[in-house]
Short mmCIF file of N, CA and C and ligand atoms in Angstrom, two decimals:
data_model
loop_
_atom_site.label_atom_id
_atom_site.label_comp_id
_atom_site.label_asym_id
_atom_site.label_seq_id
_atom_site.Cartn_x
_atom_site.Cartn_y
_atom_site.Cartn_z
N MET D 1185 11.60 25.41 51.24
CA MET D 1185 10.61 25.17 50.19
C MET D 1185 10.49 23.67 49.92
N GLN D 1186 9.29 23.21 49.81
CA GLN D 1186 9.12 21.77 49.60
C GLN D 1186 9.36 21.41 48.13
N LYS D 1187 10.08 20.36 47.94
CA LYS D 1187 10.34 19.92 46.57
C LYS D 1187 9.23 18.97 46.11
N TYR D 1188 9.02 19.02 44.83
CA TYR D 1188 8.03 18.07 44.30
C TYR D 1188 8.59 16.68 44.40
N ARG D 1189 7.79 15.78 44.76
CA ARG D 1189 8.23 14.38 44.81
C ARG D 1189 7.95 13.74 43.46
N ILE D 1190 9.05 13.67 42.71
CA ILE D 1190 8.92 13.16 41.34
C ILE D 1190 8.28 11.76 41.32
N SER D 1191 8.83 10.90 42.22
CA SER D 1191 8.32 9.53 42.19
C SER D 1191 6.83 9.51 42.58
N GLY D 1192 6.48 10.44 43.49
CA GLY D 1192 5.08 10.51 43.94
C GLY D 1192 4.15 10.90 42.80
N SER D 1193 4.56 11.95 42.06
CA SER D 1193 3.68 12.40 40.98
C SER D 1193 3.63 11.34 39.87
N GLY D 1194 4.78 10.64 39.73
CA GLY D 1194 4.81 9.55 38.75
C GLY D 1194 3.80 8.49 39.12
N GLY D 1195 3.75 8.22 40.43
CA GLY D 1195 2.79 7.22 40.91
C GLY D 1195 1.37 7.66 40.63
N ALA D 1196 1.13 8.94 40.88
CA ALA D 1196 -0.21 9.49 40.65
C ALA D 1196 -0.56 9.38 39.17
N PHE D 1197 0.43 9.65 38.33
CA PHE D 1197 0.20 9.57 36.90
C PHE D 1197 -0.21 8.16 36.49
N PHE D 1198 0.55 7.20 37.04
CA PHE D 1198 0.24 5.81 36.66
C PHE D 1198 -1.10 5.33 37.23
N THR D 1199 -1.41 5.82 38.45
CA THR D 1199 -2.70 5.46 39.04
C THR D 1199 -3.82 5.98 38.14
N CYS D 1200 -3.63 7.23 37.70
CA CYS D 1200 -4.61 7.88 36.83
C CYS D 1200 -4.74 7.11 35.51
N PHE D 1201 -3.59 6.70 34.99
CA PHE D 1201 -3.55 5.96 33.74
C PHE D 1201 -4.31 4.64 33.87
N LYS D 1202 -4.02 3.96 35.02
CA LYS D 1202 -4.66 2.67 35.25
C LYS D 1202 -6.17 2.84 35.41
N MET D 1203 -6.56 3.90 36.14
CA MET D 1203 -7.99 4.17 36.35
C MET D 1203 -8.68 4.42 35.00
N GLY D 1204 -7.97 5.18 34.16
CA GLY D 1204 -8.52 5.48 32.83
C GLY D 1204 -8.70 4.22 32.02
N PHE D 1205 -7.72 3.36 32.12
CA PHE D 1205 -7.76 2.09 31.39
C PHE D 1205 -8.92 1.23 31.88
N LEU D 1206 -9.07 1.20 33.21
CA LEU D 1206 -10.13 0.43 33.84
C LEU D 1206 -11.50 0.96 33.41
N LEU D 1207 -11.59 2.28 33.38
CA LEU D 1207 -12.85 2.94 33.00
C LEU D 1207 -13.21 2.58 31.55
N LEU D 1208 -12.18 2.61 30.69
CA LEU D 1208 -12.38 2.29 29.28
C LEU D 1208 -12.86 0.85 29.13
N LEU D 1209 -12.23 -0.05 29.91
CA LEU D 1209 -12.59 -1.46 29.88
C LEU D 1209 -14.04 -1.65 30.31
N LEU D 1210 -14.43 -0.93 31.38
CA LEU D 1210 -15.80 -1.02 31.89
C LEU D 1210 -16.79 -0.51 30.85
N MET D 1211 -16.39 0.55 30.15
CA MET D 1211 -17.27 1.12 29.13
C MET D 1211 -17.50 0.12 28.00
N ILE D 1212 -16.43 -0.55 27.59
CA ILE D 1212 -16.54 -1.53 26.50
C ILE D 1212 -17.40 -2.71 26.96
N VAL D 1213 -17.08 -3.25 28.13
CA VAL D 1213 -17.82 -4.40 28.67
C VAL D 1213 -19.28 -4.03 28.88
N GLY D 1214 -19.52 -2.84 29.39
CA GLY D 1214 -20.88 -2.37 29.66
C GLY D 1214 -21.68 -2.15 28.39
N ALA D 1215 -21.02 -1.74 27.32
CA ALA D 1215 -21.72 -1.42 26.08
C ALA D 1215 -22.19 -2.69 25.35
N VAL D 1216 -21.48 -3.78 25.54
CA VAL D 1216 -21.80 -5.01 24.80
C VAL D 1216 -23.22 -5.53 25.08
N PRO D 1217 -23.60 -5.70 26.36
CA PRO D 1217 -24.96 -6.23 26.60
C PRO D 1217 -26.06 -5.29 26.12
N VAL D 1218 -25.82 -3.98 26.23
CA VAL D 1218 -26.82 -3.00 25.79
C VAL D 1218 -27.06 -3.16 24.30
N GLN D 1219 -25.96 -3.28 23.55
CA GLN D 1219 -26.08 -3.42 22.11
C GLN D 1219 -26.73 -4.75 21.74
N ALA D 1220 -26.30 -5.81 22.42
CA ALA D 1220 -26.86 -7.13 22.15
C ALA D 1220 -28.35 -7.15 22.43
N GLU D 1221 -28.75 -6.45 23.48
CA GLU D 1221 -30.15 -6.37 23.85
C GLU D 1221 -30.95 -5.67 22.76
N GLN D 1222 -30.38 -4.60 22.21
CA GLN D 1222 -31.06 -3.85 21.15
C GLN D 1222 -31.13 -4.64 19.86
N MET D 1223 -30.17 -5.52 19.64
CA MET D 1223 -30.06 -6.23 18.38
C MET D 1223 -30.96 -7.47 18.35
N ARG D 1224 -32.13 -7.34 18.90
CA ARG D 1224 -33.09 -8.45 18.85
C ARG D 1224 -34.44 -7.88 18.46
N LEU D 1225 -35.24 -8.78 17.93
CA LEU D 1225 -36.62 -8.41 17.60
C LEU D 1225 -37.52 -9.01 18.67
N ALA D 1226 -38.37 -8.17 19.25
CA ALA D 1226 -39.35 -8.65 20.23
C ALA D 1226 -40.70 -8.70 19.53
N ILE D 1227 -41.36 -9.84 19.61
CA ILE D 1227 -42.72 -9.94 19.08
C ILE D 1227 -43.66 -10.10 20.26
N THR D 1228 -44.62 -9.17 20.35
CA THR D 1228 -45.54 -9.16 21.49
C THR D 1228 -46.98 -8.98 21.00
N GLY D 1229 -47.89 -8.84 21.93
CA GLY D 1229 -49.30 -8.62 21.58
C GLY D 1229 -50.05 -9.93 21.51
N LYS D 1230 -50.90 -10.03 20.49
CA LYS D 1230 -51.76 -11.22 20.37
C LYS D 1230 -51.00 -12.40 19.78
N ILE D 1231 -50.14 -12.97 20.64
CA ILE D 1231 -49.37 -14.15 20.24
C ILE D 1231 -49.50 -15.18 21.36
N THR D 1232 -48.98 -16.37 21.10
CA THR D 1232 -48.96 -17.37 22.17
C THR D 1232 -47.55 -17.42 22.73
N SER D 1233 -47.42 -16.94 23.96
CA SER D 1233 -46.11 -16.93 24.61
C SER D 1233 -46.30 -16.92 26.12
N GLU D 1234 -45.57 -17.78 26.80
CA GLU D 1234 -45.68 -17.84 28.27
C GLU D 1234 -45.19 -16.55 28.91
N HIS D 1235 -44.25 -15.90 28.26
CA HIS D 1235 -43.61 -14.73 28.88
C HIS D 1235 -44.04 -13.40 28.26
N GLY D 1236 -45.05 -13.44 27.41
CA GLY D 1236 -45.57 -12.20 26.84
C GLY D 1236 -44.86 -11.73 25.59
N ALA D 1237 -43.64 -12.20 25.37
CA ALA D 1237 -42.90 -11.78 24.18
C ALA D 1237 -41.99 -12.90 23.72
N ILE D 1238 -41.70 -12.89 22.43
CA ILE D 1238 -40.74 -13.85 21.86
C ILE D 1238 -39.64 -13.02 21.20
N TYR D 1239 -38.41 -13.40 21.45
CA TYR D 1239 -37.27 -12.64 20.95
C TYR D 1239 -36.48 -13.42 19.91
N TYR D 1240 -36.06 -12.70 18.88
CA TYR D 1240 -35.22 -13.31 17.85
C TYR D 1240 -34.02 -12.42 17.57
N SER D 1241 -32.85 -13.02 17.55
CA SER D 1241 -31.65 -12.30 17.12
C SER D 1241 -31.49 -12.61 15.62
N PRO D 1242 -30.65 -11.86 14.91
CA PRO D 1242 -30.42 -12.20 13.50
C PRO D 1242 -29.92 -13.64 13.35
N GLY D 1243 -29.10 -14.09 14.29
CA GLY D 1243 -28.61 -15.48 14.26
C GLY D 1243 -29.76 -16.48 14.38
N ASP D 1244 -30.70 -16.18 15.26
CA ASP D 1244 -31.87 -17.07 15.43
C ASP D 1244 -32.63 -17.19 14.11
N LEU D 1245 -32.89 -16.05 13.48
CA LEU D 1245 -33.68 -16.08 12.24
C LEU D 1245 -32.92 -16.76 11.10
N SER D 1246 -31.58 -16.63 11.12
CA SER D 1246 -30.80 -17.23 10.04
C SER D 1246 -30.82 -18.76 10.12
N ALA D 1247 -31.31 -19.30 11.25
CA ALA D 1247 -31.42 -20.75 11.39
C ALA D 1247 -32.70 -21.28 10.73
N SER D 1248 -33.64 -20.36 10.40
CA SER D 1248 -34.88 -20.77 9.73
C SER D 1248 -34.68 -20.76 8.21
N THR D 1249 -35.60 -21.39 7.51
CA THR D 1249 -35.52 -21.45 6.05
C THR D 1249 -35.45 -20.03 5.49
N PRO D 1250 -34.40 -19.70 4.75
CA PRO D 1250 -34.29 -18.34 4.24
C PRO D 1250 -35.08 -18.11 2.95
N THR D 1251 -35.48 -16.86 2.76
CA THR D 1251 -36.09 -16.44 1.50
C THR D 1251 -35.28 -15.24 1.01
N GLU D 1252 -34.97 -15.25 -0.27
CA GLU D 1252 -34.21 -14.13 -0.83
C GLU D 1252 -35.09 -13.33 -1.78
N ILE D 1253 -34.95 -12.02 -1.69
CA ILE D 1253 -35.62 -11.12 -2.61
C ILE D 1253 -34.54 -10.32 -3.32
N VAL D 1254 -34.52 -10.45 -4.65
CA VAL D 1254 -33.56 -9.67 -5.44
C VAL D 1254 -34.38 -8.56 -6.07
N THR D 1255 -34.11 -7.34 -5.68
CA THR D 1255 -34.95 -6.23 -6.12
C THR D 1255 -34.21 -4.90 -6.11
N SER D 1256 -34.78 -3.97 -6.85
CA SER D 1256 -34.31 -2.59 -6.70
C SER D 1256 -35.12 -2.01 -5.56
N SER D 1257 -34.65 -0.92 -4.99
CA SER D 1257 -35.36 -0.27 -3.89
C SER D 1257 -34.97 1.20 -3.86
N PRO D 1258 -35.73 2.03 -3.16
CA PRO D 1258 -35.39 3.45 -3.11
C PRO D 1258 -34.08 3.72 -2.36
N TRP D 1259 -33.57 2.73 -1.62
CA TRP D 1259 -32.41 2.96 -0.75
C TRP D 1259 -31.13 2.35 -1.29
N THR D 1260 -31.26 1.58 -2.38
CA THR D 1260 -30.08 0.88 -2.89
C THR D 1260 -29.89 1.18 -4.38
N VAL D 1261 -28.67 0.94 -4.87
CA VAL D 1261 -28.36 1.18 -6.27
C VAL D 1261 -28.35 -0.16 -7.00
N GLY D 1262 -29.06 -0.22 -8.10
CA GLY D 1262 -29.15 -1.48 -8.86
C GLY D 1262 -29.98 -2.50 -8.10
N LYS D 1263 -29.73 -3.77 -8.38
CA LYS D 1263 -30.47 -4.84 -7.71
C LYS D 1263 -29.72 -5.26 -6.45
N THR D 1264 -30.46 -5.46 -5.40
CA THR D 1264 -29.88 -5.89 -4.14
C THR D 1264 -30.51 -7.21 -3.73
N ARG D 1265 -29.69 -8.08 -3.15
CA ARG D 1265 -30.18 -9.37 -2.68
C ARG D 1265 -30.41 -9.30 -1.18
N PHE D 1266 -31.68 -9.33 -0.80
CA PHE D 1266 -32.03 -9.31 0.62
C PHE D 1266 -32.33 -10.74 1.06
N ARG D 1267 -31.79 -11.11 2.20
CA ARG D 1267 -32.06 -12.45 2.73
C ARG D 1267 -32.73 -12.34 4.08
N GLY D 1268 -33.79 -13.10 4.24
CA GLY D 1268 -34.51 -13.07 5.51
C GLY D 1268 -35.47 -14.21 5.61
N VAL D 1269 -36.47 -14.02 6.45
CA VAL D 1269 -37.49 -15.05 6.67
C VAL D 1269 -38.83 -14.44 6.31
N LEU D 1270 -39.69 -15.24 5.68
CA LEU D 1270 -41.03 -14.76 5.33
C LEU D 1270 -41.76 -14.30 6.59
N LEU D 1271 -42.30 -13.10 6.53
CA LEU D 1271 -43.01 -12.55 7.69
C LEU D 1271 -44.21 -13.42 8.06
N ARG D 1272 -44.87 -13.97 7.04
CA ARG D 1272 -46.04 -14.81 7.36
C ARG D 1272 -45.64 -16.06 8.13
N ASP D 1273 -44.44 -16.60 7.85
CA ASP D 1273 -43.97 -17.78 8.58
C ASP D 1273 -43.62 -17.43 10.03
N ILE D 1274 -43.04 -16.25 10.21
CA ILE D 1274 -42.70 -15.81 11.58
C ILE D 1274 -43.98 -15.63 12.39
N LEU D 1275 -44.99 -15.03 11.76
CA LEU D 1275 -46.27 -14.81 12.45
C LEU D 1275 -46.94 -16.13 12.79
N LYS D 1276 -46.82 -17.09 11.88
CA LYS D 1276 -47.39 -18.41 12.13
C LYS D 1276 -46.65 -19.06 13.30
N GLY D 1277 -45.34 -18.89 13.31
CA GLY D 1277 -44.49 -19.47 14.36
C GLY D 1277 -44.82 -18.98 15.77
N VAL D 1278 -45.29 -17.74 15.88
CA VAL D 1278 -45.63 -17.20 17.21
C VAL D 1278 -47.14 -17.26 17.45
N ASP D 1279 -47.86 -17.90 16.51
CA ASP D 1279 -49.31 -18.06 16.61
C ASP D 1279 -50.00 -16.69 16.72
N ALA D 1280 -49.65 -15.79 15.80
CA ALA D 1280 -50.22 -14.44 15.80
C ALA D 1280 -51.70 -14.48 15.45
N ARG D 1281 -52.51 -13.83 16.28
CA ARG D 1281 -53.94 -13.74 16.04
C ARG D 1281 -54.33 -12.26 16.05
N GLY D 1282 -54.30 -11.66 14.88
CA GLY D 1282 -54.62 -10.24 14.79
C GLY D 1282 -54.78 -9.84 13.35
N THR D 1283 -54.99 -8.55 13.12
CA THR D 1283 -55.18 -8.07 11.75
C THR D 1283 -54.07 -7.12 11.31
N LYS D 1284 -53.32 -6.61 12.30
CA LYS D 1284 -52.25 -5.68 11.93
C LYS D 1284 -51.06 -5.77 12.87
N LEU D 1285 -49.96 -5.20 12.40
CA LEU D 1285 -48.74 -5.18 13.19
C LEU D 1285 -48.34 -3.75 13.44
N ARG D 1286 -47.94 -3.46 14.64
CA ARG D 1286 -47.33 -2.16 14.94
C ARG D 1286 -45.83 -2.42 14.99
N ALA D 1287 -45.11 -1.87 14.03
CA ALA D 1287 -43.67 -2.10 13.93
C ALA D 1287 -42.92 -0.88 14.45
N THR D 1288 -41.90 -1.12 15.28
CA THR D 1288 -41.15 -0.02 15.89
C THR D 1288 -39.65 -0.24 15.69
N ALA D 1289 -38.94 0.87 15.44
CA ALA D 1289 -37.51 0.82 15.15
C ALA D 1289 -36.68 1.52 16.23
N ILE D 1290 -35.38 1.25 16.22
CA ILE D 1290 -34.45 1.86 17.19
C ILE D 1290 -34.46 3.38 17.08
N ASP D 1291 -34.60 3.90 15.87
CA ASP D 1291 -34.57 5.36 15.68
C ASP D 1291 -35.89 6.04 16.05
N GLY D 1292 -36.84 5.27 16.57
CA GLY D 1292 -38.11 5.86 17.01
C GLY D 1292 -39.20 5.81 15.96
N TYR D 1293 -38.83 5.45 14.73
CA TYR D 1293 -39.82 5.35 13.66
C TYR D 1293 -40.77 4.19 13.97
N SER D 1294 -42.03 4.38 13.61
CA SER D 1294 -43.03 3.36 13.87
C SER D 1294 -44.06 3.39 12.75
N VAL D 1295 -44.55 2.22 12.38
CA VAL D 1295 -45.53 2.15 11.28
C VAL D 1295 -46.44 0.95 11.48
N GLU D 1296 -47.64 1.06 10.91
CA GLU D 1296 -48.60 -0.05 11.01
C GLU D 1296 -48.56 -0.85 9.71
N ILE D 1297 -48.53 -2.16 9.84
CA ILE D 1297 -48.49 -3.05 8.68
C ILE D 1297 -49.69 -4.01 8.76
N PRO D 1298 -50.60 -3.97 7.77
CA PRO D 1298 -51.71 -4.93 7.79
C PRO D 1298 -51.16 -6.35 7.59
N ILE D 1299 -51.66 -7.29 8.37
CA ILE D 1299 -51.19 -8.67 8.24
C ILE D 1299 -51.55 -9.24 6.87
N SER D 1300 -52.60 -8.69 6.25
CA SER D 1300 -52.99 -9.14 4.91
C SER D 1300 -51.85 -8.95 3.89
N ASP D 1301 -50.98 -7.97 4.11
CA ASP D 1301 -49.81 -7.78 3.23
C ASP D 1301 -48.97 -9.05 3.16
N THR D 1302 -48.85 -9.72 4.31
CA THR D 1302 -47.96 -10.88 4.38
C THR D 1302 -48.56 -12.09 3.66
N GLU D 1303 -49.91 -12.05 3.47
CA GLU D 1303 -50.56 -13.13 2.73
C GLU D 1303 -50.53 -12.85 1.22
N LYS D 1304 -50.66 -11.57 0.87
CA LYS D 1304 -50.66 -11.18 -0.55
C LYS D 1304 -49.27 -11.20 -1.17
N TYR D 1305 -48.27 -10.81 -0.37
CA TYR D 1305 -46.91 -10.66 -0.90
C TYR D 1305 -45.90 -11.44 -0.05
N ASP D 1306 -44.79 -11.79 -0.70
CA ASP D 1306 -43.72 -12.48 0.03
C ASP D 1306 -42.85 -11.46 0.76
N VAL D 1307 -43.41 -10.86 1.78
CA VAL D 1307 -42.69 -9.88 2.59
C VAL D 1307 -41.72 -10.63 3.49
N ILE D 1308 -40.50 -10.13 3.60
CA ILE D 1308 -39.54 -10.80 4.50
C ILE D 1308 -39.05 -9.86 5.59
N ILE D 1309 -38.58 -10.47 6.66
CA ILE D 1309 -37.81 -9.73 7.67
C ILE D 1309 -36.37 -10.05 7.30
N ALA D 1310 -35.69 -9.06 6.72
CA ALA D 1310 -34.33 -9.29 6.22
C ALA D 1310 -33.29 -9.05 7.31
N TYR D 1311 -32.25 -9.90 7.29
CA TYR D 1311 -31.12 -9.71 8.20
C TYR D 1311 -29.79 -9.60 7.45
N LYS D 1312 -29.85 -9.89 6.13
CA LYS D 1312 -28.63 -9.76 5.31
C LYS D 1312 -28.94 -9.03 4.01
N MET D 1313 -27.95 -8.36 3.50
CA MET D 1313 -28.07 -7.58 2.27
C MET D 1313 -26.81 -7.85 1.46
N ASP D 1314 -26.97 -8.37 0.26
CA ASP D 1314 -25.82 -8.75 -0.59
C ASP D 1314 -24.79 -9.58 0.17
N GLY D 1315 -25.27 -10.53 0.93
CA GLY D 1315 -24.39 -11.47 1.62
C GLY D 1315 -23.81 -10.98 2.94
N GLU D 1316 -24.05 -9.71 3.29
CA GLU D 1316 -23.50 -9.16 4.54
C GLU D 1316 -24.61 -8.95 5.56
N TRP D 1317 -24.30 -9.19 6.82
CA TRP D 1317 -25.26 -8.87 7.88
C TRP D 1317 -25.56 -7.38 7.81
N LEU D 1318 -26.80 -7.03 8.04
CA LEU D 1318 -27.17 -5.61 8.01
C LEU D 1318 -26.25 -4.85 8.96
N GLU D 1319 -25.78 -3.71 8.49
CA GLU D 1319 -24.82 -2.93 9.25
C GLU D 1319 -25.42 -2.30 10.50
N ASN D 1320 -24.67 -2.39 11.59
CA ASN D 1320 -25.10 -1.73 12.82
C ASN D 1320 -25.28 -0.23 12.60
N GLU D 1321 -26.21 0.35 13.31
CA GLU D 1321 -26.45 1.79 13.30
C GLU D 1321 -26.96 2.32 11.97
N VAL D 1322 -27.21 1.44 11.01
CA VAL D 1322 -27.83 1.89 9.77
C VAL D 1322 -29.17 1.17 9.62
N TYR D 1323 -29.13 -0.10 9.28
CA TYR D 1323 -30.36 -0.86 9.07
C TYR D 1323 -30.57 -1.98 10.08
N ALA D 1324 -29.51 -2.35 10.81
CA ALA D 1324 -29.58 -3.49 11.73
C ALA D 1324 -30.53 -3.24 12.90
N PRO D 1325 -31.08 -4.30 13.49
CA PRO D 1325 -30.84 -5.71 13.17
C PRO D 1325 -31.72 -6.27 12.03
N PHE D 1326 -32.89 -5.66 11.83
CA PHE D 1326 -33.81 -6.21 10.83
C PHE D 1326 -34.44 -5.12 9.99
N TRP D 1327 -34.84 -5.54 8.77
CA TRP D 1327 -35.43 -4.60 7.84
C TRP D 1327 -36.57 -5.32 7.10
N ILE D 1328 -37.75 -4.76 7.15
CA ILE D 1328 -38.88 -5.36 6.43
C ILE D 1328 -38.78 -4.98 4.96
N ILE D 1329 -38.74 -6.02 4.12
CA ILE D 1329 -38.55 -5.81 2.68
C ILE D 1329 -39.70 -6.46 1.90
N TYR D 1330 -40.28 -5.69 0.98
CA TYR D 1330 -41.30 -6.21 0.07
C TYR D 1330 -40.61 -6.51 -1.26
N PRO D 1331 -41.16 -7.43 -2.07
CA PRO D 1331 -40.57 -7.66 -3.39
C PRO D 1331 -41.04 -6.58 -4.37
N TYR D 1332 -40.47 -5.38 -4.22
CA TYR D 1332 -40.94 -4.19 -4.96
C TYR D 1332 -41.02 -4.39 -6.47
N ASP D 1333 -40.05 -5.11 -7.03
CA ASP D 1333 -40.00 -5.27 -8.49
C ASP D 1333 -41.04 -6.26 -9.02
N SER D 1334 -41.61 -7.05 -8.11
CA SER D 1334 -42.51 -8.12 -8.57
C SER D 1334 -43.92 -7.63 -8.89
N ASP D 1335 -44.26 -6.46 -8.41
CA ASP D 1335 -45.62 -5.95 -8.60
C ASP D 1335 -45.56 -4.42 -8.61
N LYS D 1336 -46.10 -3.82 -9.65
CA LYS D 1336 -46.05 -2.35 -9.78
C LYS D 1336 -46.65 -1.65 -8.57
N LYS D 1337 -47.67 -2.28 -7.99
CA LYS D 1337 -48.34 -1.69 -6.82
C LYS D 1337 -47.39 -1.50 -5.63
N LEU D 1338 -46.39 -2.38 -5.56
CA LEU D 1338 -45.48 -2.33 -4.40
C LEU D 1338 -44.47 -1.19 -4.46
N ALA D 1339 -44.23 -0.70 -5.68
CA ALA D 1339 -43.24 0.37 -5.84
C ALA D 1339 -43.88 1.73 -5.58
N GLN D 1340 -44.43 1.87 -4.41
CA GLN D 1340 -45.02 3.16 -4.05
C GLN D 1340 -44.86 3.45 -2.56
N GLU D 1341 -45.02 4.73 -2.22
CA GLU D 1341 -44.83 5.26 -0.87
C GLU D 1341 -45.47 4.41 0.24
N LYS D 1342 -46.69 3.94 -0.03
CA LYS D 1342 -47.41 3.16 0.98
C LYS D 1342 -46.58 1.98 1.49
N TYR D 1343 -45.97 1.27 0.54
CA TYR D 1343 -45.18 0.09 0.93
C TYR D 1343 -43.76 0.47 1.35
N TYR D 1344 -43.24 1.58 0.78
CA TYR D 1344 -41.91 2.02 1.22
C TYR D 1344 -41.96 2.41 2.69
N SER D 1345 -43.07 3.05 3.08
CA SER D 1345 -43.17 3.50 4.48
C SER D 1345 -43.28 2.31 5.44
N ARG D 1346 -43.75 1.18 4.93
CA ARG D 1346 -43.84 -0.03 5.77
C ARG D 1346 -42.51 -0.79 5.80
N SER D 1347 -41.59 -0.35 4.97
CA SER D 1347 -40.27 -1.01 4.88
C SER D 1347 -39.37 -0.44 5.97
N ILE D 1348 -39.69 -0.80 7.18
CA ILE D 1348 -39.02 -0.24 8.35
C ILE D 1348 -37.69 -0.95 8.60
N TRP D 1349 -36.62 -0.14 8.72
CA TRP D 1349 -35.31 -0.72 9.06
C TRP D 1349 -35.07 -0.48 10.55
N GLN D 1350 -33.97 -1.00 11.07
CA GLN D 1350 -33.66 -0.97 12.52
C GLN D 1350 -34.84 -1.50 13.32
N LEU D 1351 -35.53 -2.46 12.75
CA LEU D 1351 -36.73 -3.02 13.40
C LEU D 1351 -36.36 -3.83 14.65
N THR D 1352 -37.00 -3.50 15.76
CA THR D 1352 -36.75 -4.26 17.00
C THR D 1352 -38.03 -4.71 17.69
N LYS D 1353 -39.19 -4.23 17.20
CA LYS D 1353 -40.42 -4.63 17.90
C LYS D 1353 -41.61 -4.76 16.95
N LEU D 1354 -42.31 -5.85 17.09
CA LEU D 1354 -43.56 -6.06 16.35
C LEU D 1354 -44.64 -6.39 17.36
N THR D 1355 -45.70 -5.59 17.36
CA THR D 1355 -46.81 -5.88 18.26
C THR D 1355 -48.00 -6.32 17.41
N VAL D 1356 -48.50 -7.51 17.69
CA VAL D 1356 -49.64 -8.04 16.94
C VAL D 1356 -50.91 -7.47 17.57
N GLU D 1357 -51.72 -6.79 16.74
CA GLU D 1357 -52.94 -6.14 17.25
C GLU D 1357 -54.18 -6.65 16.54
N1 LIG I 1926 -36.34 2.80 10.88
C1 LIG I 1926 -36.88 3.56 9.93
N2 LIG I 1926 -37.46 2.97 8.86
C2 LIG I 1926 -38.03 3.73 7.89
C3 LIG I 1926 -38.06 5.12 7.98
C4 LIG I 1926 -37.42 5.71 9.11
O1 LIG I 1926 -37.35 6.94 9.25
N3 LIG I 1926 -36.84 4.91 10.04
N4 LIG I 1926 -38.73 5.86 7.01
C5 LIG I 1926 -39.81 5.15 6.29
C6 LIG I 1926 -40.49 5.92 5.26
S1 LIG I 1926 -41.68 7.03 5.74
C7 LIG I 1926 -40.26 5.71 3.96
S2 LIG I 1926 -41.17 6.40 2.73
C8 LIG I 1926 -39.17 4.85 3.58
C9 LIG I 1926 -38.19 5.65 2.80
O2 LIG I 1926 -37.53 6.53 3.61
P1 LIG I 1926 -36.42 7.49 3.01
O3 LIG I 1926 -37.05 8.17 1.84
O4 LIG I 1926 -36.10 8.41 4.13
O5 LIG I 1926 -35.25 6.65 2.63
O6 LIG I 1926 -38.51 4.18 4.67
C10 LIG I 1926 -39.31 3.85 5.76
N5 LIG I 1926 -38.60 3.13 6.81
MO1 LIG I 1927 -42.31 8.09 3.76
#
């Protein structure tokens, strides 16, 4: 009867262990670029860009002049401090020539935003909330915020529905 080769099976065990470790490492390394890719805002459509789109990470936007909106909202308790960049300034920066924006989020949600909103109100693309970067898998990377408390008209469904979180794409139309 053949005996089990203890050292052999031990070797197999360690090979398996090492392979598992390698696989785990590959999964982690592989996941990073995918996430980083998702964590950007692409602006496309009627803009001036050599490559058809302009990309901004939260870090990129935080280098621009910030605007803060302290407001209550349907999603937060009490007053929340949102920090971001004025949407009208971002549109000016990409030389947007259109009348509306098609905004799209990671979760598949999509909504149309008239560009006139950005002229009437200080709408921001927020990247921080109460001093913290927007949390991954909840609102990150960006969230369109209106100053809801500043005008009674803004505290309604029409503007809440335009307050798209997990925003990753704006198409100027
Ligand atoms: N990414 C994303 N943003 C979104 C939504 C959504 O499902 N996904 N819902 C929108 C709608 S329709 C409204 S009215 C408000 C409020 O959504 P809630 O009532 O589900 O919080 O968020 C808006 N922003
Ligand atoms: Mo809604």
